[in-house]
Coordinates of C-alpha atoms and ligand atoms in Angstrom, one line a residue:
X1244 CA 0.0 0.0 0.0
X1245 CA 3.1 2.6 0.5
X1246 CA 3.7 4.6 -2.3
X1247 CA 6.8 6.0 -0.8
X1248 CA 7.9 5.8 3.0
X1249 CA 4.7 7.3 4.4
X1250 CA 2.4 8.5 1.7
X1251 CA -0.3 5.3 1.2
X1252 CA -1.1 4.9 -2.4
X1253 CA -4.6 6.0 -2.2
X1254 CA -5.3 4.7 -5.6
X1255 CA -4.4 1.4 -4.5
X1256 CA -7.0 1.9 -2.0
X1257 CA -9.8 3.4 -4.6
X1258 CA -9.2 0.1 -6.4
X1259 CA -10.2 -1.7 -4.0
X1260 CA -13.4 0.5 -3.6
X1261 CA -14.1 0.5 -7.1
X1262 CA -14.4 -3.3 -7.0
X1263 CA -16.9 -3.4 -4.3
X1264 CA -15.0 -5.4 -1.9
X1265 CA -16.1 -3.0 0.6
X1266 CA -19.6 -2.6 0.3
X1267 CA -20.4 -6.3 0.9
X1268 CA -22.6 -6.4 4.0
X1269 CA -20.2 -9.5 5.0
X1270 CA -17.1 -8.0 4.5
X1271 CA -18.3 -4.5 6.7
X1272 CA -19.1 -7.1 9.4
X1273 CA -15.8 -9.0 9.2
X1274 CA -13.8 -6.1 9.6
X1275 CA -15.7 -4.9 12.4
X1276 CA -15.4 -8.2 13.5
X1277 CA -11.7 -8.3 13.4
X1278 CA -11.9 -4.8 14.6
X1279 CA -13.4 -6.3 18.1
X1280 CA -10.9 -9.0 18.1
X1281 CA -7.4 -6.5 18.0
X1282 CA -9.3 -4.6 20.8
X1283 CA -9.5 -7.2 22.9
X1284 CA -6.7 -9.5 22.5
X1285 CA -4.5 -6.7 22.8
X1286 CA -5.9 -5.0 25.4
X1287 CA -2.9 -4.9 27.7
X1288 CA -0.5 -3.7 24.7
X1289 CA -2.9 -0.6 23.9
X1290 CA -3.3 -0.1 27.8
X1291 CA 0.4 -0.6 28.3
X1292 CA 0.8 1.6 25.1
X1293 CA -1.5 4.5 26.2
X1294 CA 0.1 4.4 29.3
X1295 CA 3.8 5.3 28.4
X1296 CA 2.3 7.9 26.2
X1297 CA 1.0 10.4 29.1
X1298 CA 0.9 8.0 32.2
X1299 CA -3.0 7.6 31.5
X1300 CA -4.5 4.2 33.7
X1301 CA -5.2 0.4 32.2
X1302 CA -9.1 1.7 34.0
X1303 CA -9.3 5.1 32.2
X1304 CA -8.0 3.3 29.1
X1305 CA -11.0 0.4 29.3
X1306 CA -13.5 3.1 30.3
X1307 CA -12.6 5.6 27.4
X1308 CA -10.8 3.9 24.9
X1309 CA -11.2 -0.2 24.4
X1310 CA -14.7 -0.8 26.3
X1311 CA -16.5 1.8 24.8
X1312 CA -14.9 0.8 21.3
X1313 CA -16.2 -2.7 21.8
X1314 CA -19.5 -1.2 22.6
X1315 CA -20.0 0.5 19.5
X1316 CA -19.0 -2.2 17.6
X1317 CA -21.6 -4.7 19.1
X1318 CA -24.2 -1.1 18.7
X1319 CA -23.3 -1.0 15.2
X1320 CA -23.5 -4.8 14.1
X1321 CA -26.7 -5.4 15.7
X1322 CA -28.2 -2.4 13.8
X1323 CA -25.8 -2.7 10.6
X1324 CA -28.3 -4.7 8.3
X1325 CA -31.5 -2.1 9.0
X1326 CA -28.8 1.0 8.0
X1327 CA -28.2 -0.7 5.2
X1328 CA -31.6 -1.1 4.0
X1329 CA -32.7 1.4 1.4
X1330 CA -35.9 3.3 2.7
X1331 CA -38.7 3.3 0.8
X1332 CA -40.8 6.7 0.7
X1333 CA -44.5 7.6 -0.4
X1334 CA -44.3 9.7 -4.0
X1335 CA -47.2 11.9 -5.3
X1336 CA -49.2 10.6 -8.2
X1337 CA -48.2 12.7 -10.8
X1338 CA -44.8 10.1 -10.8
X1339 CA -47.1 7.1 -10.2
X1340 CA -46.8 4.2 -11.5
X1341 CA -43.3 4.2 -10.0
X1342 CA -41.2 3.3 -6.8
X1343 CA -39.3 6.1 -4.7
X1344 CA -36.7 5.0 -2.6
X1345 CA -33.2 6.2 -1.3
X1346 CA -29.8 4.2 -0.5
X1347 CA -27.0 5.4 1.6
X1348 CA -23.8 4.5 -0.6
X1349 CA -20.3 4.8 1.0
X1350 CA -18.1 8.2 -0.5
X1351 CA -15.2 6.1 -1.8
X1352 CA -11.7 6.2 0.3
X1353 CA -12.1 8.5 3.3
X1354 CA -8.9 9.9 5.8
X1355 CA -9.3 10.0 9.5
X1356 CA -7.0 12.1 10.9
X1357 CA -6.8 11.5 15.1
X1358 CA -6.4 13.9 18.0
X1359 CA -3.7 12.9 21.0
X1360 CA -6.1 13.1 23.8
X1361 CA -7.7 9.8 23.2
X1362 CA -5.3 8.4 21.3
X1363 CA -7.5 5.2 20.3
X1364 CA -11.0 6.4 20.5
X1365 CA -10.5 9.1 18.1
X1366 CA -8.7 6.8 15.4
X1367 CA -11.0 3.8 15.8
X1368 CA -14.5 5.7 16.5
X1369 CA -14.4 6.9 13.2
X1370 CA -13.1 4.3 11.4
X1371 CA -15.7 1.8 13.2
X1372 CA -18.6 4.4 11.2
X1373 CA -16.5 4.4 8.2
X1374 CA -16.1 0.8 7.6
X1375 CA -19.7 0.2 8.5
X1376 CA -20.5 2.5 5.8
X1377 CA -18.4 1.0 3.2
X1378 CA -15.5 3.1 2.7
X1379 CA -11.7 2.1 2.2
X1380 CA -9.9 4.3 5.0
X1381 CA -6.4 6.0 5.7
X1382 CA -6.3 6.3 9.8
X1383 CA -3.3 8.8 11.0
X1384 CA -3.4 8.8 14.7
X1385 CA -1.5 11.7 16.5
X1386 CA 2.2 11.7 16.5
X1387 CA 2.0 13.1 20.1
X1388 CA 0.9 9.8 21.3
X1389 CA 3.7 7.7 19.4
X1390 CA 3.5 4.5 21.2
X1391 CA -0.4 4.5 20.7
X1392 CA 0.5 5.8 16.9
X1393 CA 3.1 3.0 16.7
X1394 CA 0.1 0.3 18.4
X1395 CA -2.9 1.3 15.9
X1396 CA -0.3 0.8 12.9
X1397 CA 0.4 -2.7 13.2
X1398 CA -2.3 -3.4 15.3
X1399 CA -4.7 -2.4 12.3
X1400 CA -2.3 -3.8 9.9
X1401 CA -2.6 -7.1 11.7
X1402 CA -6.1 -7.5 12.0
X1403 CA -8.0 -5.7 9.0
X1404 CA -8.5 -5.9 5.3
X1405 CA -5.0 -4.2 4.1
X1406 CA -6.3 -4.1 0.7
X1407 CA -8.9 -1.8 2.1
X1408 CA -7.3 -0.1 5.1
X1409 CA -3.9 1.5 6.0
X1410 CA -2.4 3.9 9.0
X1411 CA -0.3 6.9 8.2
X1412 CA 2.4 7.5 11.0
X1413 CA 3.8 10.8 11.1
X1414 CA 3.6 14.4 12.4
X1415 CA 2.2 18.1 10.8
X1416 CA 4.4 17.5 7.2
X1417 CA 3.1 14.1 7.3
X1418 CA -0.7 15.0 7.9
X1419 CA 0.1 17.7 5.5
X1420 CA 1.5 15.8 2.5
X1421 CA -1.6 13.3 3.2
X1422 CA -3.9 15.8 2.7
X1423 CA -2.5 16.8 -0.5
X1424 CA -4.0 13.5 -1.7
X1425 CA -7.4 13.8 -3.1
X1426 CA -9.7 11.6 -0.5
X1427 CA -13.7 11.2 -0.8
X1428 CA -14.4 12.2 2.9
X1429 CA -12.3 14.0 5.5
X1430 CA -12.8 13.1 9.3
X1431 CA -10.6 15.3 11.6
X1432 CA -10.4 15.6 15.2
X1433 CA -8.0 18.4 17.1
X1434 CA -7.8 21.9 17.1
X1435 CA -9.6 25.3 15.6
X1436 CA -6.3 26.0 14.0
X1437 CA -5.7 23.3 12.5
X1438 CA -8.9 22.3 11.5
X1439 CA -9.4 25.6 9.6
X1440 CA -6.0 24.1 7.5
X1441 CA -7.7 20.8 7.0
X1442 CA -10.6 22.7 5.6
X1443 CA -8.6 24.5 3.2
X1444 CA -6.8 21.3 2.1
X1445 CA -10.8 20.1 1.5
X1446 CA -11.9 22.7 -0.3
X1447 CA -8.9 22.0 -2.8
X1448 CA -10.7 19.3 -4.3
X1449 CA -14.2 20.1 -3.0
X1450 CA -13.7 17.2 0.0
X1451 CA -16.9 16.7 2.4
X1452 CA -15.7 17.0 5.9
X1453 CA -16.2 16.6 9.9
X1454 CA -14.6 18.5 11.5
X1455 CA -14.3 17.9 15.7
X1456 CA -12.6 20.4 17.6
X1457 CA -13.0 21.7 20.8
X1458 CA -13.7 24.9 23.0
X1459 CA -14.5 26.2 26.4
X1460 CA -17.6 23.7 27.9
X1461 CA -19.5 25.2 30.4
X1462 CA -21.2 23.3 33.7
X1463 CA -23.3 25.7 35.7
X1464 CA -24.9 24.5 39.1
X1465 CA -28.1 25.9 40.7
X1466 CA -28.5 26.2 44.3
X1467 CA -30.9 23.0 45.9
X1468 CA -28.9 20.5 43.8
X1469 CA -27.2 17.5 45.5
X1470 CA -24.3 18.8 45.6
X1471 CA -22.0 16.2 46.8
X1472 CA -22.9 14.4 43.9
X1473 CA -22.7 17.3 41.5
X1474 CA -19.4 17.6 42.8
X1475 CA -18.2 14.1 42.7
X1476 CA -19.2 14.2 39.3
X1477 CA -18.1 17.1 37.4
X1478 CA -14.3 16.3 39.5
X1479 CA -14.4 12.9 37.8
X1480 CA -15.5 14.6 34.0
X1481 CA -12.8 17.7 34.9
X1482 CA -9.6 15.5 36.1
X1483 CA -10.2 12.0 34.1
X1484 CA -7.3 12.0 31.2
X1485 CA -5.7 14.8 33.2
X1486 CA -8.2 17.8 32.4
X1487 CA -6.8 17.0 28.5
X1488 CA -10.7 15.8 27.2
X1489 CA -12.8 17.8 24.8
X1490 CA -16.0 18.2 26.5
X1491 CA -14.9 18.0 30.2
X1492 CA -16.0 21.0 31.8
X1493 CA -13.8 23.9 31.4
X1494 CA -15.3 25.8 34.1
X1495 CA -17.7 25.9 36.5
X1496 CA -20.7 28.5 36.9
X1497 CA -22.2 28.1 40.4
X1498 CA -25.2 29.7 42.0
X1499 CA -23.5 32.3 45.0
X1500 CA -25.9 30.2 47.5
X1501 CA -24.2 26.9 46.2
X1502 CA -20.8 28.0 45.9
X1503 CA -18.8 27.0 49.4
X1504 CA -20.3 23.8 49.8
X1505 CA -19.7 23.3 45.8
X1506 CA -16.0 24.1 46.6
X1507 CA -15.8 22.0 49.5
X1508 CA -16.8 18.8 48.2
X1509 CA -15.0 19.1 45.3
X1510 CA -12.0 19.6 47.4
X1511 CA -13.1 16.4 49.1
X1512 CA -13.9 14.4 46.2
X1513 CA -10.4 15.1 44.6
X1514 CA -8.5 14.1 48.0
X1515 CA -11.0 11.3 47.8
X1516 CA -10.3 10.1 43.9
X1517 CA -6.7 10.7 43.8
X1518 CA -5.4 10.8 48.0
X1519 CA -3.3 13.9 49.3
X1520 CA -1.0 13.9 47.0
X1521 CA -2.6 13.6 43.8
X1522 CA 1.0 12.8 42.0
X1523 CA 1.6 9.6 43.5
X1524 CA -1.8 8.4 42.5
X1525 CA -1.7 5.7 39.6
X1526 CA -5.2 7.4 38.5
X1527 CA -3.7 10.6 37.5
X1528 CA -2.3 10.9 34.6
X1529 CA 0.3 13.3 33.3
X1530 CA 0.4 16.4 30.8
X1531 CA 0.9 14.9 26.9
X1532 CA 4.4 17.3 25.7
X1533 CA 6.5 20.0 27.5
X1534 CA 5.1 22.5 25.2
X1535 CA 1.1 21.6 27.3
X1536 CA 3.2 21.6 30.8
X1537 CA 4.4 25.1 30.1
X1538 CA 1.4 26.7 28.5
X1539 CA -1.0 25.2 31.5
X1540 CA 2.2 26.3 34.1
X1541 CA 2.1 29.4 32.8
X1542 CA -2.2 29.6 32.8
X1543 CA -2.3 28.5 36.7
X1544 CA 1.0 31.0 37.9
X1545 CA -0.9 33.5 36.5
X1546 CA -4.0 32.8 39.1
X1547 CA -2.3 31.3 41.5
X1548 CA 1.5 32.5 41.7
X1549 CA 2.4 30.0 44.4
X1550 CA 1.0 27.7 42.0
X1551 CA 4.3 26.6 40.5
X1552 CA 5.7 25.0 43.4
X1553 CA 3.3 22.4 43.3
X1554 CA 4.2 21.1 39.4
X1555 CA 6.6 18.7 37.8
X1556 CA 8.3 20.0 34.6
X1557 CA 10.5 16.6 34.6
X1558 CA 7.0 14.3 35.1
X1559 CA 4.8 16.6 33.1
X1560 CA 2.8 16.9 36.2
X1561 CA 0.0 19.9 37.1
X1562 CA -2.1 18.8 40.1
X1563 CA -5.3 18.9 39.9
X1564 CA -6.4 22.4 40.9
X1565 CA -9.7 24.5 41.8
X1566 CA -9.6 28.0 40.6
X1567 CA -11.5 29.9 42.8
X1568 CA -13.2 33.7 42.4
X1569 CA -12.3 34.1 38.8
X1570 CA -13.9 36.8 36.5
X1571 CA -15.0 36.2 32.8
X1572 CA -12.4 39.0 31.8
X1573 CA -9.6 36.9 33.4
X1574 CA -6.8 35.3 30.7
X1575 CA -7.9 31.8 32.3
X1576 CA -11.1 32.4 30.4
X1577 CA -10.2 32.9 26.9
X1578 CA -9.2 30.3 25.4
X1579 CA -9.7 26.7 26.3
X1580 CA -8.0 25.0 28.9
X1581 CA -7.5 21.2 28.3
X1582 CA -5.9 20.5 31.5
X1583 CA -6.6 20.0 34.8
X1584 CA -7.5 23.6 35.9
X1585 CA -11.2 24.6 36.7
X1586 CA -11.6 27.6 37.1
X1587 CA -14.9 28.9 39.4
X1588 CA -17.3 31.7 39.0
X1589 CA -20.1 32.3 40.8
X1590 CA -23.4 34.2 39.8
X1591 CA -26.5 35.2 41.0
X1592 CA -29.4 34.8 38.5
X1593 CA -29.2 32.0 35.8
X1594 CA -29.7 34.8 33.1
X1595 CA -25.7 36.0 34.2
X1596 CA -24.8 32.5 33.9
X1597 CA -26.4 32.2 30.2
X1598 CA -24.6 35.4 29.5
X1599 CA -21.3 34.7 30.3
X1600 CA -21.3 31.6 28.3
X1601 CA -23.2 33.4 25.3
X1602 CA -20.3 36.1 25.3
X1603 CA -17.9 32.9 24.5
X1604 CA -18.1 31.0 21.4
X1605 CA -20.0 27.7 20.6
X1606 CA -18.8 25.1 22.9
X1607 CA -19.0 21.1 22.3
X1608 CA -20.5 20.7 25.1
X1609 CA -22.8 22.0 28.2
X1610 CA -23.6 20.5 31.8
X1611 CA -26.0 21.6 34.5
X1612 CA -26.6 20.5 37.6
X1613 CA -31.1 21.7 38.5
X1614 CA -33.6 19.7 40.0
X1615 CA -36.2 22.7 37.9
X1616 CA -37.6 21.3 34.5
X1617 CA -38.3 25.0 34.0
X1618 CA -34.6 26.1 34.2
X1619 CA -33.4 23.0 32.4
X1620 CA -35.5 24.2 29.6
X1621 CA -34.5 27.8 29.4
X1622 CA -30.6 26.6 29.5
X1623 CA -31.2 24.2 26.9
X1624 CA -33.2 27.1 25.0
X1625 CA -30.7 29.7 25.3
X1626 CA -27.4 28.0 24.6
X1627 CA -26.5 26.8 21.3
X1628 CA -23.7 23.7 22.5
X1629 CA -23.1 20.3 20.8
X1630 CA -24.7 18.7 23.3
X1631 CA -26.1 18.9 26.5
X1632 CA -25.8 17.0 29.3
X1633 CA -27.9 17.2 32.5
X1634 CA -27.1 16.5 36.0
X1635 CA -24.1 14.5 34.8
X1636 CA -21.0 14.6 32.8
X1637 CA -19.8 13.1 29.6
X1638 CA -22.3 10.6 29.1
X1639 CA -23.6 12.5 26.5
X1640 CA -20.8 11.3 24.5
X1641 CA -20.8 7.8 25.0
X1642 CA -24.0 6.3 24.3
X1643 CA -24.3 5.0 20.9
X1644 CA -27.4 6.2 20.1
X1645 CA -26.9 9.8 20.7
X1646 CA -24.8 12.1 17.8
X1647 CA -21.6 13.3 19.1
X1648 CA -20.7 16.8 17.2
X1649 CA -19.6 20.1 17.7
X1650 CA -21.5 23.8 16.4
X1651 CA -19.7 26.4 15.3
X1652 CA -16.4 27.1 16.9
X1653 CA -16.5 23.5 17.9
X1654 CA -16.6 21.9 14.3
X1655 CA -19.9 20.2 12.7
X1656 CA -20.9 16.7 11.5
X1657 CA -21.9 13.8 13.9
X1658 CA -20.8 10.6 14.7
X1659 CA -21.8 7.9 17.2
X1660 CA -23.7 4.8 16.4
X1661 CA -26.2 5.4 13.7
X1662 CA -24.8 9.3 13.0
X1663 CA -21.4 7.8 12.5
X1664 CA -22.7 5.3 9.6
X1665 CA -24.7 8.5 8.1
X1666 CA -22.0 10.6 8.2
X1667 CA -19.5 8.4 5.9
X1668 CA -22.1 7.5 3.6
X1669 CA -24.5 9.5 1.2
X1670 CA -28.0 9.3 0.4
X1671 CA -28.5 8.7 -3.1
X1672 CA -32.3 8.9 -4.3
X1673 CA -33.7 6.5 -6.5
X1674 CA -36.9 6.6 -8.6
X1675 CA -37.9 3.8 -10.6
X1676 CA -41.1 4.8 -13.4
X1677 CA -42.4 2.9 -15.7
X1678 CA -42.5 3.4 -19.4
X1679 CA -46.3 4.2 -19.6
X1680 CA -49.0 5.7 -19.8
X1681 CA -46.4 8.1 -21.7
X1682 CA -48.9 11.3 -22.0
X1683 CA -48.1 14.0 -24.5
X1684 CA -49.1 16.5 -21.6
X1685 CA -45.1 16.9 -20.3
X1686 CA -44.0 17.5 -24.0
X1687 CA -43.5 20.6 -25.8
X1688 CA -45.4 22.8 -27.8
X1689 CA -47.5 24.1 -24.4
X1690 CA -50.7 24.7 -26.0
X1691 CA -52.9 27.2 -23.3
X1692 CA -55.2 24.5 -23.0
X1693 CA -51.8 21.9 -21.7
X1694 CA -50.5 24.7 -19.7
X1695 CA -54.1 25.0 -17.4
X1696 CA -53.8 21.2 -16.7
X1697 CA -49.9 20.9 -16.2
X1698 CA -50.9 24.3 -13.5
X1699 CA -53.6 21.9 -11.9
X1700 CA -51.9 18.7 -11.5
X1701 CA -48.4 20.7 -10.3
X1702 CA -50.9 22.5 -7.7
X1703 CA -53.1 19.6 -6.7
X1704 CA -50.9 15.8 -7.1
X1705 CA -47.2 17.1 -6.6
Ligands
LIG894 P1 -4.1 19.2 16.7 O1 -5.0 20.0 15.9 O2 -2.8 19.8 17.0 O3 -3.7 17.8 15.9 C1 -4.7 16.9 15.5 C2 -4.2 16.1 14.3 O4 -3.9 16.9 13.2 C3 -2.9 15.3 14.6 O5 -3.0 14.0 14.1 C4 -1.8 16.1 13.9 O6 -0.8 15.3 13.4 C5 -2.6 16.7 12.7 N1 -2.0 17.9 12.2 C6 -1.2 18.8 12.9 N2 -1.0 19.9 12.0 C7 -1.6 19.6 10.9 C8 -1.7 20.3 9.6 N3 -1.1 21.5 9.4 N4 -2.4 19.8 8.6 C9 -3.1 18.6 8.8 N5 -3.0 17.9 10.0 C10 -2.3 18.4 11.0 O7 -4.9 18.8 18.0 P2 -4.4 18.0 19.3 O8 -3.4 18.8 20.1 O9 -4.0 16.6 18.9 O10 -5.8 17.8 20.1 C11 -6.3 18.8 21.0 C12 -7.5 19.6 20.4 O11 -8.4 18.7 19.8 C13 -8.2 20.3 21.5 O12 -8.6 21.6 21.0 C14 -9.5 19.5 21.7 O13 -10.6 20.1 22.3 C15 -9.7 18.9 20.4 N6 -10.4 17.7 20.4 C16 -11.7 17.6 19.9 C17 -12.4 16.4 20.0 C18 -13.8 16.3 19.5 O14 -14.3 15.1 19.5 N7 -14.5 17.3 19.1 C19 -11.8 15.3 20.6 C20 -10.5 15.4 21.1 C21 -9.8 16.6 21.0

């Protein structure tokens, strides 16, 4: 499949579409199949893997990465066939006799191009969608997780169709000289920056695309909530992968009534999670490069100046750390964190909550903790988020039959489950007619007399 060192031979790849290898119901299965199989009997390796790459634990790893892979596999094979199925749909007479009916048909050879953070997830989610769909695929996992990059590459190479699939190793010229290839779908997860390049490289040769990115999410909590358990959760959502997830809460809104108690149990809930000293907990894992250490260093310094003494440059370490009275104006709150800081502001009415996040832009995702159907409503009304998730954290992610996408800011397209298989494939609309009644009416000249009856039918059968 290599065309020169790194660079897969993506007409290799189109070959193999082209014959229809891939769209075989059978063959989708198999690899997803296979898929299943590398996930499980190499569990350890990808934990062990994942692990060396930014100290993240086997548990985090089966939680995030392998279980929830294995879930959507099983989701997507028990529902693969119905996908599949074209769907019929009631036409208006004026096409009748005839059949209606559309097909969703895979784009061709797509490129999935992975984000660090969840070094696995964000490769194989994807490309679990995309071989459901059909497609031949090109996966290029994140150079900053190399032992995970390394893992995927002869992992997939192992277990799956090579004729159909291939992972691209490599960093920014890598991803850049891949892109210079002319794919039928892009799929990319990471930054705003980046994404706007991946965007230009589509629009070169006028390539759909997903694009997931991230953003500042928001998790405001009303007064007469449980709060031990709001707390509990949104510590686990901020400080699982080290604070470096997408859609974990980048800071927390909370009612002035709530806010000491809030503070307190969160307090207790980290001592609770990860013991006194959060460093020598095998739960915690550490910052991805020195470039992150730094740039979070620098972010908690500059609220906290004693702050510093408490990191690791040499282990890539930042504690896990409660920002407490910050103001919207701060530097904390303008761009997105993706560590494990959380900063806190409190407010006094749920409208100066909505406003502060409206200010920012679109966010992937938005939590809040209220036992009050009426302000649930109004939050979910007056927010425009990827999702929403209430009285708990992340979930909204991770079940297979919700779409997973960002708005805005935060990129667009869904996958997930049934979203996943509709966003590698296109609907293509089928109408089958038969040869009579064959009625002069639709044919030229347009006598007056034709025109009054073409008028009624358009008006009253179409
Ligand atoms: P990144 O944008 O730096 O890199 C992502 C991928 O793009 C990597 O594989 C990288 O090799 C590649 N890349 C880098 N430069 C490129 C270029 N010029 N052209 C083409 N490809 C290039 O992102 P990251 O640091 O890996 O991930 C962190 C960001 O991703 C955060 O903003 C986070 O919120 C976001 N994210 C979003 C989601 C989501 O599902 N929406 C999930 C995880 C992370």
């Amino acid at each position: 499949m290599q065309k020169n060192q790194a660079i897969p031979d993506v007409a290799l790849l189109r070959e193999t579409f082209d014959r229809g290898i891939t769209h075989d119901f059978f063959w989708r299965s198999s690899q997803l199949h296979a898929l299943k199989s590398f996930l499980i009997e190499c569990e350890k390796d990808i934990a062990d893997a994942v692990y060396a790459d930014f100290r993240k634990s086997a548990a985090e790893t089966l939680l995030t990465e392998t279980g929830y892979l294995c879930g959507e596999i099983r989701h997507t094979l028990k529902h693969l066939k119905s996908w599949m199925k074209p769907q019929r749909v009631s036409i208006p007479l004026i096409y009748k006799p005839g059949r209606g009916y559309y097909t969703r048909e895979p784009y061709g050879v797509v490129c999935i191009i992975g984000a660090w953070n969840y070094p696995v997830n964000l490769c194989l989610a994807p490309l679990i969608s995309a071989l459901a769909a059909g497609n031949c695929a090109v996966v290029k996992p994140s150079e900053l997780a190399p032992n995970t990059s390394k893992l995927i590459a002869d992992g997939l190479r192992r277990y799956l169709d090579q004729r159909a699939i291939c992972v691209v190793e490599g960093g920014v010229e890598i991803s850049k000289k891949l892109l210079e290839e002319r794919f039928d779908y892009l799929f990319f997860t990471g930054s705003q920056k980046i994404g706007r390049e991946v965007m230009y490289a589509a629009a070169k040769h006028l390539t759909p695309l997903t694009l997931e990115l991230g953003g500042k999410c928001p998790c405001i909590v009303e007064e007469n909530v449980d709060l031990n358990v709001a707390a509990r959760r949104i510590v686990w959502a901020k400080f699982l992968n080290g604070g470096q997830t997408c859609i974990s809460p980048d800071y927390v809104l909370v009612h002035k009534h709530a806010e000491d108690e809030l503070l307190r149990n969160m307090r207790e809930a980290i001592a609770h999670f990860y013991g006194d000293d959060p460093k020598k907990s095998p739960d915690y894992p550490r910052i991805i490069n020195e470039h992150h250490f730094r740039r979070l260093e620098k972010l908690l310094v500059d609220s906290i100046p004693s702050g510093g003494n408490t990191t690791d440059q040499h282990e890539q370490y930042i504690p896990p750390t409660i920002l407490q009275g910050v103001r919207p104006e701060d530097k904390i709150m303008q761009s997105e964190i993706f560590g494990p800081l959380l900063p806190v502001i409190s407010y006094g009415d749920i409208r100066e909550a909505l406003d502060i996040i409206g200010k920012g832009d679109n966010p992937l995702a938005l939590y809040l903790f209220s036992s009050d159907p009426k302000v649930q409503q109004r939050v979910v009304r007056q927010s425009k988020t990827g999702g929403v998730c209430i009285n708990d954290m992340l979930f909204q992610a991770s079940c297979h039959m919700l779409p997973f996408g960002g708005i805005g800011n935060s990129g667009f397209g869904t996958y997930h489950g049934r979203a996943g298989f509709n966003t590698f494939s296109f609907q293509r609309s089928v109408l089958k007619r038969s040869f009579y009644p064959d009625p002069d009416l639709r044919y030229p000249p347009y006598s007056r007399v034709k025109l009054s009856i073409l008028k009624h039918l358009i008006t009253y059968f179409h």
